[in-house]
XYZ file of C-alpha atoms in Angstrom:
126
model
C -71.580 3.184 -10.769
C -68.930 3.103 -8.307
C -66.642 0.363 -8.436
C -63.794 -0.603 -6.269
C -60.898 -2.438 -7.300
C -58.095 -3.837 -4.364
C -54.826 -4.708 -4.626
C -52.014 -5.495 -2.199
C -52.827 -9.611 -1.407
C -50.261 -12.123 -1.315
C -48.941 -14.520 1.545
C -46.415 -13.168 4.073
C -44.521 -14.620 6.943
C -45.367 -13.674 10.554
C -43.806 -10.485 11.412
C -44.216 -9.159 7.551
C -45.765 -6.274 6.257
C -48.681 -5.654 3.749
C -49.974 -2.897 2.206
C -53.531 -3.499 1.055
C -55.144 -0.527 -1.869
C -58.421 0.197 -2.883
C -59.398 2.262 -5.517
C -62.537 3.897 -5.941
C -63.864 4.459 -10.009
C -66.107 7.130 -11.134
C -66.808 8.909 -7.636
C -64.265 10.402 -5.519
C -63.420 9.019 -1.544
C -64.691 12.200 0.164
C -68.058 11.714 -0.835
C -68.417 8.153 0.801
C -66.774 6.695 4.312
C -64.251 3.821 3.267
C -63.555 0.477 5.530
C -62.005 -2.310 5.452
C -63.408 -6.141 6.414
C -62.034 -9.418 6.857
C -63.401 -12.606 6.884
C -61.421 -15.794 7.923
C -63.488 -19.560 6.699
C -66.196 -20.186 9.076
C -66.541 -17.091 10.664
C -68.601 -13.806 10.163
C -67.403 -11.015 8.279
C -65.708 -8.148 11.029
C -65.278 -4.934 10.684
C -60.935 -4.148 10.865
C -60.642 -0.124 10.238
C -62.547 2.793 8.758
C -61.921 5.928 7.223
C -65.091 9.000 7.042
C -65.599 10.851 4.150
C -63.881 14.024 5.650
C -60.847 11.812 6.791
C -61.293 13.009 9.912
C -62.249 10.235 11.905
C -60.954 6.743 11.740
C -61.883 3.564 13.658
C -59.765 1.177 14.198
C -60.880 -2.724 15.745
C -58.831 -3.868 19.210
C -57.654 -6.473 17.529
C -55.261 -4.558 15.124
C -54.891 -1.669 16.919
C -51.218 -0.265 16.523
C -50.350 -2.985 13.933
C -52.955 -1.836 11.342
C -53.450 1.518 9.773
C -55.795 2.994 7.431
C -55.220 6.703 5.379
C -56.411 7.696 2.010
C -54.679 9.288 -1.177
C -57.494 12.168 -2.241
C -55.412 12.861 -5.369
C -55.301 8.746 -6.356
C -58.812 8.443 -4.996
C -57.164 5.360 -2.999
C -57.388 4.227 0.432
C -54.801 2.314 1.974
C -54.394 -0.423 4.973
C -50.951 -0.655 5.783
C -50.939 -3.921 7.808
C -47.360 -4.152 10.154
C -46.733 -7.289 12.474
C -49.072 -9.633 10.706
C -50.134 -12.685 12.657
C -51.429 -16.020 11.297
C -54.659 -14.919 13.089
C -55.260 -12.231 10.827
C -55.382 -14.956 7.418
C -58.503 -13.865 5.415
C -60.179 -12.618 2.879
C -60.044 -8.916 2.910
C -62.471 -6.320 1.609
C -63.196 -2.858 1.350
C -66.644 -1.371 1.283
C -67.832 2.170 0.808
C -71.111 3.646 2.145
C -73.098 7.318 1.302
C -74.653 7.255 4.632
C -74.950 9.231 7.260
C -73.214 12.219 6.860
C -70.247 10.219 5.558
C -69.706 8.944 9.429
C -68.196 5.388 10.042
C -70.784 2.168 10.845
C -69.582 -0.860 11.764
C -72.196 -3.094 10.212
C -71.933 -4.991 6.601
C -75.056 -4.059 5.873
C -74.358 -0.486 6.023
C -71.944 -1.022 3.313
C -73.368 -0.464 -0.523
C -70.413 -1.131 -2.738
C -67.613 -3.443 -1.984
C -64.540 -4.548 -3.751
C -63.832 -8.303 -5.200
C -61.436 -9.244 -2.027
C -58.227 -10.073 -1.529
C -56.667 -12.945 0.316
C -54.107 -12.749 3.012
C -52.477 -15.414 4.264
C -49.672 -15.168 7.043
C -48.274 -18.439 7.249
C -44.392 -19.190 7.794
């Protein structure tokens, strides 16, 4: 069964940089599109980036666009969020999800989403 595992958490200052990793087991990425979530305490799970299964098309959410960036490592069968001028706005619980569907296209919903990884926390706090 396909399991991912994410890495990359910590706290950070505003301003800082994180990389955030997910690693797929027992499947490779081109086979499923990969995004990335966040959900801060008392409010709903949103969508922050999303790679296809080609790598062709990404998606990216307004409210990271040009800080946040997602790519994937075929050979590690990793995807990455590299996360530059964090804000204490984007504090939460981060987590990636894969999904089979639809021609390996981005969706934007949770519920589109079969596997997902543990979560990671990030806090930007100075």
């Amino acid at each position: 069964q396909l399991r991912l595992v994410e890495s990359g958490g910590g706290l950070v200052q505003p301003g800082g940089s994180l990389r955030l990793s997910c690693t797929a087991s027992d499947v490779t990425l081109d086979e499923y599109a990969i995004s990335w979530f966040r959900q801060a305490p008392g409010k709903e799970r949103e969508g922050v980036s999303c790679i296809s299964s080609g790598g062709g098309s990404t998606f990216t959410a307004d409210s990271v666009k040009g800080r946040f960036t997602i790519s994937r490592d075929i050979a590690k069968n990793t995807v990455y969020l590299q996360m530059n001028s964090l804000k204490p706005e984007d504090t939460g619980v981060y987590y990636c999800a894969a999904t089979p569907g639809l021609f390996g296209l981005c969706v934007p919903h949770p519920r589109d989403y079969d596997y997902w990884g543990q979560g990671t926390q990030v806090t930007v706090s100075s």
